Amino acid sequence: MASVQWRSRGRNYEAELQRCHPEGLPVEFGDYHPLKPIMVTDTKTRRGARKGSTSSSSSSSSSAPVDPLSSMLDGTDPLSMFAATETSAAASHGSSVGDLGRKRRVKEEEALGADFEPWSTKRGEILARFTTTEKLSINLCMGSDRGKAPNPGSSAVSEKVRTRLEELDDLEEGSHRELLNLSQQDYANRIEELNQSLKEAWSSDQKVKALKIVIQCSKLLSDTSVIQFYPSKFVLITDILDTFGRLVYDRIWTMCLDPRPLPDSFTVEDVNDTAKETCLNWFFKIASIRELLPRLYVEAAILKCNRFLSKSGIQETLPRLTAMIRGMGDPLVAAYARAYLCRVGMEVAPHLKESLNANVFDLLATFRQISGDSVQKQLHVQKVEVPAYLTLYSPAINWILQCVAYRAPEQLLTEMMERCKMMANNALLLNSIMRAFRPEFVATRATDFIGMIKDCDESGFPKHLLYGSLGRSLACADPPESERLTILNEAWKVITKVRNPQDYMNCAEIWVEFTCRHFTKREVNTVLADIIKHMTPDRAFEEAYPQLQSVIRKILTYFHDFSVLFSMERFLPFLDMFQKDSVRVEVCKSIMEVFIKHQLELTRDPVILNAMLHICKTMHDSVNALTLEDEKRSLALLIIGFIRMVSFGRDFEQQLSFCVEARATFCNLEPVLVQLIHTVNQLAMETRMVMKGNHSRKTAAFVRACAAYCFITIPSLSSIFSRLHLYLLSGQVALANQCLSQADAFLKAAVSVLPEVPRSISVEGKLRSSESFLLDYINNFLATLLVVPDHPEHGVLYLVRGLLNMVQDYTWEDNSDAKVRVYISALPLLAAMSQETYLYSIPKMDSNETLYGGDPKFLSEINKLCETLIGQILDHLKTLTRDEQSVRRQSALAFSLFGVLLAHGDLRNNKLSQLSINLWNLSHKHGHCETRVSIRTLESIRHQAQRPDMAHLSDTIQRLALQSRT
Amino acid sequence: MSVTLDIKLKRANKVYHEGETVAGVVTLCCKEPLQHNGIALSMDGIVNLQLSSKSVGVFEAFYNSVKPIPLISSSIEAAKAGKIPGGKTEIPFEFPLISKGNKVLYETYHGVFVNIQYTLRCDLKRPLLAKDLSRSCEFIVHSQPQKSKIVPTPVKFSITPETLQNVRERSQLPHFLIRGHLDATSCVISQPLTGEVQVDKSDVPIKSIELQLVRVETCGCAEGYARDATEIQNIQIAEGDVGHGLPIPVHMVFPRLFTCPTLETTNFKVEFEINVVVILQDDHLITENFPLKLCRV
């Protein structure tokens, strides 16, 4: 079979199409589309959002290219939803005791309601806020000082051994340790160590030691030596107390496991005697603790254990402990002790409100002490200013008031307010009231509060903090409409006078939200101007980036109309304050994100375009060699989002020049360039649509300009496949727009780039063979070549030959059939080219069919080409006989060539017919063919043979044997 | 070969009253069968009196009076000599808690010079070459509730420099006024001592306010006696410069074992007192003493 004569089978595509669709069932696009449900909900939400925006809807709704994937992700993302269910599952699962305890805890917190802000959220805040650079000390004294007395008979033991023994004893009876000169971090570490040793002692059954650790820790709370650190110290140490309380409770709980675990709502009768006795022992032990503070804290820590002893235990203990705190002389220590008691109380018995109220009233009664001599003396010694000292109270008082205010009736809150007035408008208290009470409550009385703030004693507590707290409430709840402007004016009058930029910024940041919520761009602009005025001197903004960022965030939440946003004179100058690169990019990104999410209509507004270009340029310019790939991708995505929103409507030329400008601006981000090329191609196609396919001289020039834009942009891309695809796409666009020479250039360029394709490319970070991508691409390319008319100056099928030559020269992988596969897939193209009428063509474009009009010379060229290809393929097939693997490949290749021959070759020709039979046999020779496929193929041939023009197939079929059957 | 011997009482709190039965089990744990010469159980109640070192010389004459006073004593044989199978063996027992004659079963009390203690003791006799085993276990006796009803009578007090006795230089005393009350001085032992203290004014800041519980133990007889007051516990109820005019609660739980209903016999007495101690920041110590009468209801 050295030379094969190729004859393409004549095809009547229309008749074939009709045969394939006897009923001619058209797909009803309007009815069903797999992606449709998403689209529908999408437009719905968009509608809703649009109502809020002020811009008129000029363009159709379909024009907003919101990424459906990102809009799907709007809600809770599935992973975090998973995590949530997992934790709840973990909580509900598990029969071990620890789990049981945890489960109970979860339940009880639920009883408190989700709207109660738990302590855990405050914890971190306090730790971050109250810090110190001063040296701290821990003074631990376990048991009595007896150990310090010289041991009789110890003279026999050498000094060294004795110290070593003492070290071993460490936390044991009588040891006394004083750790000095600890930094804050050291201190926290030490406390954590104590927490660990508490757990260890507990698990090794050294209950007394555990209790001692807890007592020593709570004793540390009476030490106010580095007072700025006190709130954080409180947080650290109460963690230990909580641990201890939990351990004791869980232990007693486990004692009641026999015969079966206690129900959640157990009563005293369900508890057995041993457990009761143990519990009672704890209380007796604690009652004999000498010092007031540890006795109070430790008893509060195990308050919950009262449930084992009596029904009314907690109810009786809480008021007693509350009263006990009166014995604490230091008002700060007392306030925090109250906070702890309230915290435990809320956790264990949220329904007992009386002791909470009692705590507040006692607290108020101790306010006088703050200005008392002992406190003042202490402040003087520690060199702490009164305002700073007062802020130390806020976490405790805030917490207490939050507990009190939780689901409290209105009149209680009013009463508190009155009391505050009676206390001569104590600023500290007022601040906490505003922080702790429901924002709605505060908001409706905002004017009253402003009056009270005005009347406040100026010394002591800074007013900007008060306004800050008020602003925080007003940000979540709305004051009466009529008062809003006065409130803003009053507040801003004070805020603007704050000297310290940091204080000013903290306060201003809060009030921006109120301003954005209720007022128009004019007021926001004024506020921004004021912020700029305050923050620019001495580059104060450098210290306040987080706050400034939050200002931007708040503005963006309320202003979605970017034409309004950018028409604020001060907005861009405000952005200019972000001078640190990372922060600036961060801000730009957040603006872009909002833009992409909320800009629904294509825009040509020069204000928006200029501002956005500026912002995008900032983002783009932040890219450097060190930028992470992910970062680049997200930046590119944002910029692309912007480019997609730009449309100059019918003014195509302007759009093109925008693209030119954008290309210059965003040259470092490849995905953006790709998008620009797509945009320009789309532009060309839109032009074509507008002209209904008939370009005028002007539009023809324009589309050529578009092609030129693409042609010079593509080479700057580094990704070879992007380049290839874009060449092909642009070539197709050029063809569609009757720009023949441009199309030729694109395709030629593509062919010339092909040899550069590396054998492996990295896909999602993994190195993968490029072969399959390349094959796909070439097939796609071949399909396009059908409609590309030959260049008059080059020979027949110049591009096809070029491509095939390139395929031949390309260094394919060893042991790869890729080349032959290309050849096999080139055959259908050539067969299609030799038809009288082509399967498809481009309107108003003459393909080879009309160019050559079925010229026999042309046909014989094609046939020659086919014969060469088949020769090549057969040669390759011959080489595939070495091993099992290659035999398998041989069979597959032979079968696909057989398929091509069957579909595209004229099998009336004896040689071809013989060849196809040979191929069939070859593919079945080693039994690697799937029988099912073979049977289906035979059936299909049989079916075709029934048609009059294909009758010759029945001969062929006779000679096709199914090997596996025999 | 290891054997462990243990006594377990039925009641978790180990508290019994006169007339009740002390019941429990002796548990024996051994790996192999154990040969023994009998297991004996005994119950004893003893008052131990001790003279403080400072009065020993004076009272040697009354040596007799410091002999331990037995209150109750009985013993039984829990098991005859024989063999105990390997594993865990439990031998239940019961003792009636009834005093002989006209002796009174005083309440358990652990003091310094007076100790009233009830124990169960189990002895396992073993044949030659093996040590006898023994184990004892204390149980607690609470006396019968008193019939008479106690009506709490609040005791008010007010401390100023003028009310103080035993002052060295009255002129150097800072000015202060501390008022307060105890809800009762005859207290139920199972209930806490309660009351209030209030600092009305004080020129020198307060350093600390404490409650000191004191036991007063008297040993001896008609011929002479030794009376010693020692501290049981000291509870701080105020620390630092407390706010003036704010009532501070007085609250003290009577510790178990270390307190008992006030006791007066021919040979010894156990009484209790409470001291309210106010320490000023210049280390002035102001004490107000209240004798207590404890009882059980």
PDB file of N, CA and C in Angstrom, chain A residues 599-641:
ATOM      1  N   GLN A 599     -21.357  48.874  40.797  1.00  0.00           N
ATOM      2  CA  GLN A 599     -21.547  49.636  39.565  1.00  0.00           C
ATOM      3  C   GLN A 599     -22.284  48.721  38.601  1.00  0.00           C
ATOM      4  N   LEU A 600     -23.547  49.025  38.337  1.00  0.00           N
ATOM      5  CA  LEU A 600     -24.355  48.088  37.581  1.00  0.00           C
ATOM      6  C   LEU A 600     -24.396  48.424  36.109  1.00  0.00           C
ATOM      7  N   GLU A 601     -24.184  49.661  35.805  1.00  0.00           N
ATOM      8  CA  GLU A 601     -24.310  50.044  34.406  1.00  0.00           C
ATOM      9  C   GLU A 601     -22.964  50.402  33.827  1.00  0.00           C
ATOM     10  N   LEU A 602     -22.847  50.147  32.530  1.00  0.00           N
ATOM     11  CA  LEU A 602     -21.641  50.572  31.844  1.00  0.00           C
ATOM     12  C   LEU A 602     -21.564  52.081  31.955  1.00  0.00           C
ATOM     13  N   THR A 603     -20.371  52.572  32.001  1.00  0.00           N
ATOM     14  CA  THR A 603     -20.275  54.003  32.223  1.00  0.00           C
ATOM     15  C   THR A 603     -19.295  54.652  31.261  1.00  0.00           C
ATOM     16  N   ARG A 604     -19.527  55.921  30.987  1.00  0.00           N
ATOM     17  CA  ARG A 604     -18.569  56.704  30.217  1.00  0.00           C
ATOM     18  C   ARG A 604     -18.335  58.028  30.919  1.00  0.00           C
ATOM     19  N   ASP A 605     -18.836  58.091  32.150  1.00  0.00           N
ATOM     20  CA  ASP A 605     -18.718  59.319  32.926  1.00  0.00           C
ATOM     21  C   ASP A 605     -17.241  59.665  33.108  1.00  0.00           C
ATOM     22  N   PRO A 606     -16.800  60.789  32.582  1.00  0.00           N
ATOM     23  CA  PRO A 606     -15.369  61.099  32.643  1.00  0.00           C
ATOM     24  C   PRO A 606     -14.858  61.194  34.077  1.00  0.00           C
ATOM     25  N   VAL A 607     -15.737  61.640  35.001  1.00  0.00           N
ATOM     26  CA  VAL A 607     -15.292  61.753  36.396  1.00  0.00           C
ATOM     27  C   VAL A 607     -14.934  60.366  36.924  1.00  0.00           C
ATOM     28  N   ILE A 608     -15.858  59.435  36.722  1.00  0.00           N
ATOM     29  CA  ILE A 608     -15.614  58.080  37.202  1.00  0.00           C
ATOM     30  C   ILE A 608     -14.393  57.499  36.514  1.00  0.00           C
ATOM     31  N   LEU A 609     -14.346  57.669  35.175  1.00  0.00           N
ATOM     32  CA  LEU A 609     -13.255  57.047  34.439  1.00  0.00           C
ATOM     33  C   LEU A 609     -11.909  57.561  34.916  1.00  0.00           C
ATOM     34  N   ASN A 610     -11.810  58.872  35.062  1.00  0.00           N
ATOM     35  CA  ASN A 610     -10.535  59.440  35.475  1.00  0.00           C
ATOM     36  C   ASN A 610     -10.129  58.927  36.840  1.00  0.00           C
ATOM     37  N   ALA A 611     -11.103  58.970  37.760  1.00  0.00           N
ATOM     38  CA  ALA A 611     -10.791  58.561  39.120  1.00  0.00           C
ATOM     39  C   ALA A 611     -10.431  57.088  39.155  1.00  0.00           C
ATOM     40  N   MET A 612     -11.214  56.284  38.440  1.00  0.00           N
ATOM     41  CA  MET A 612     -10.965  54.862  38.486  1.00  0.00           C
ATOM     42  C   MET A 612      -9.639  54.527  37.823  1.00  0.00           C
ATOM     43  N   LEU A 613      -9.350  55.212  36.730  1.00  0.00           N
ATOM     44  CA  LEU A 613      -8.075  54.969  36.073  1.00  0.00           C
ATOM     45  C   LEU A 613      -6.940  55.268  37.036  1.00  0.00           C
ATOM     46  N   HIS A 614      -7.133  56.349  37.760  1.00  0.00           N
ATOM     47  CA  HIS A 614      -6.110  56.740  38.736  1.00  0.00           C
ATOM     48  C   HIS A 614      -5.934  55.639  39.776  1.00  0.00           C
ATOM     49  N   ILE A 615      -7.075  55.159  40.267  1.00  0.00           N
ATOM     50  CA  ILE A 615      -7.018  54.130  41.307  1.00  0.00           C
ATOM     51  C   ILE A 615      -6.395  52.839  40.769  1.00  0.00           C
ATOM     52  N   CYS A 616      -6.843  52.484  39.558  1.00  0.00           N
ATOM     53  CA  CYS A 616      -6.315  51.252  38.974  1.00  0.00           C
ATOM     54  C   CYS A 616      -4.829  51.386  38.702  1.00  0.00           C
ATOM     55  N   LYS A 617      -4.455  52.555  38.302  1.00  0.00           N
ATOM     56  CA  LYS A 617      -3.042  52.778  38.008  1.00  0.00           C
ATOM     57  C   LYS A 617      -2.233  52.608  39.296  1.00  0.00           C
ATOM     58  N   THR A 618      -2.782  53.114  40.372  1.00  0.00           N
ATOM     59  CA  THR A 618      -2.091  52.955  41.650  1.00  0.00           C
ATOM     60  C   THR A 618      -1.890  51.482  41.961  1.00  0.00           C
ATOM     61  N   MET A 619      -2.953  50.721  41.748  1.00  0.00           N
ATOM     62  CA  MET A 619      -2.856  49.292  42.032  1.00  0.00           C
ATOM     63  C   MET A 619      -1.819  48.658  41.116  1.00  0.00           C
ATOM     64  N   HIS A 620      -1.942  49.038  39.827  1.00  0.00           N
ATOM     65  CA  HIS A 620      -1.046  48.432  38.844  1.00  0.00           C
ATOM     66  C   HIS A 620       0.404  48.764  39.164  1.00  0.00           C
ATOM     67  N   ASP A 621       0.626  50.010  39.565  1.00  0.00           N
ATOM     68  CA  ASP A 621       2.004  50.433  39.784  1.00  0.00           C
ATOM     69  C   ASP A 621       2.616  49.780  41.009  1.00  0.00           C
ATOM     70  N   SER A 622       1.767  49.192  41.838  1.00  0.00           N
ATOM     71  CA  SER A 622       2.327  48.539  43.022  1.00  0.00           C
ATOM     72  C   SER A 622       2.946  47.195  42.662  1.00  0.00           C
ATOM     73  N   VAL A 623       2.663  46.720  41.466  1.00  0.00           N
ATOM     74  CA  VAL A 623       3.194  45.412  41.075  1.00  0.00           C
ATOM     75  C   VAL A 623       4.686  45.539  40.804  1.00  0.00           C
ATOM     76  N   ASN A 624       5.437  44.687  41.412  1.00  0.00           N
ATOM     77  CA  ASN A 624       6.860  44.651  41.100  1.00  0.00           C
ATOM     78  C   ASN A 624       7.322  43.196  41.066  1.00  0.00           C
ATOM     79  N   ALA A 625       8.605  43.020  40.964  1.00  0.00           N
ATOM     80  CA  ALA A 625       9.115  41.663  40.791  1.00  0.00           C
ATOM     81  C   ALA A 625       8.783  40.769  41.972  1.00  0.00           C
ATOM     82  N   LEU A 626       8.558  41.405  43.125  1.00  0.00           N
ATOM     83  CA  LEU A 626       8.342  40.594  44.321  1.00  0.00           C
ATOM     84  C   LEU A 626       6.868  40.295  44.567  1.00  0.00           C
ATOM     85  N   THR A 627       6.003  40.888  43.764  1.00  0.00           N
ATOM     86  CA  THR A 627       4.586  40.676  44.005  1.00  0.00           C
ATOM     87  C   THR A 627       4.223  39.209  43.799  1.00  0.00           C
ATOM     88  N   LEU A 628       3.426  38.707  44.692  1.00  0.00           N
ATOM     89  CA  LEU A 628       3.021  37.305  44.593  1.00  0.00           C
ATOM     90  C   LEU A 628       2.066  37.117  43.429  1.00  0.00           C
ATOM     91  N   GLU A 629       2.081  35.911  42.905  1.00  0.00           N
ATOM     92  CA  GLU A 629       1.242  35.596  41.765  1.00  0.00           C
ATOM     93  C   GLU A 629      -0.239  35.821  42.089  1.00  0.00           C
ATOM     94  N   ASP A 630      -0.618  35.419  43.260  1.00  0.00           N
ATOM     95  CA  ASP A 630      -2.016  35.564  43.676  1.00  0.00           C
ATOM     96  C   ASP A 630      -2.421  37.016  43.736  1.00  0.00           C
ATOM     97  N   GLU A 631      -1.533  37.805  44.301  1.00  0.00           N
ATOM     98  CA  GLU A 631      -1.796  39.226  44.442  1.00  0.00           C
ATOM     99  C   GLU A 631      -1.994  39.842  43.060  1.00  0.00           C
ATOM    100  N   LYS A 632      -1.102  39.456  42.151  1.00  0.00           N
ATOM    101  CA  LYS A 632      -1.203  39.981  40.795  1.00  0.00           C
ATOM    102  C   LYS A 632      -2.544  39.611  40.198  1.00  0.00           C
ATOM    103  N   ARG A 633      -2.923  38.364  40.417  1.00  0.00           N
ATOM    104  CA  ARG A 633      -4.160  37.891  39.826  1.00  0.00           C
ATOM    105  C   ARG A 633      -5.344  38.685  40.352  1.00  0.00           C
ATOM    106  N   SER A 634      -5.347  38.917  41.664  1.00  0.00           N
ATOM    107  CA  SER A 634      -6.506  39.622  42.212  1.00  0.00           C
ATOM    108  C   SER A 634      -6.520  41.065  41.728  1.00  0.00           C
ATOM    109  N   LEU A 635      -5.338  41.673  41.644  1.00  0.00           N
ATOM    110  CA  LEU A 635      -5.294  43.037  41.124  1.00  0.00           C
ATOM    111  C   LEU A 635      -5.811  43.065  39.692  1.00  0.00           C
ATOM    112  N   ALA A 636      -5.318  42.095  38.896  1.00  0.00           N
ATOM    113  CA  ALA A 636      -5.720  42.063  37.494  1.00  0.00           C
ATOM    114  C   ALA A 636      -7.233  41.893  37.382  1.00  0.00           C
ATOM    115  N   LEU A 637      -7.768  41.050  38.234  1.00  0.00           N
ATOM    116  CA  LEU A 637      -9.205  40.792  38.199  1.00  0.00           C
ATOM    117  C   LEU A 637      -9.980  42.081  38.462  1.00  0.00           C
ATOM    118  N   LEU A 638      -9.494  42.852  39.429  1.00  0.00           N
ATOM    119  CA  LEU A 638     -10.173  44.100  39.765  1.00  0.00           C
ATOM    120  C   LEU A 638     -10.094  45.069  38.601  1.00  0.00           C
ATOM    121  N   ILE A 639      -8.926  45.170  37.995  1.00  0.00           N
ATOM    122  CA  ILE A 639      -8.774  46.120  36.893  1.00  0.00           C
ATOM    123  C   ILE A 639      -9.637  45.676  35.713  1.00  0.00           C
ATOM    124  N   ILE A 640      -9.646  44.371  35.470  1.00  0.00           N
ATOM    125  CA  ILE A 640     -10.482  43.856  34.387  1.00  0.00           C
ATOM    126  C   ILE A 640     -11.943  44.223  34.641  1.00  0.00           C
ATOM    127  N   GLY A 641     -12.336  44.070  35.908  1.00  0.00           N
ATOM    128  CA  GLY A 641     -13.702  44.428  36.258  1.00  0.00           C
ATOM    129  C   GLY A 641     -14.017  45.860  35.876  1.00  0.00           C
TER     130      GLY A 641
END
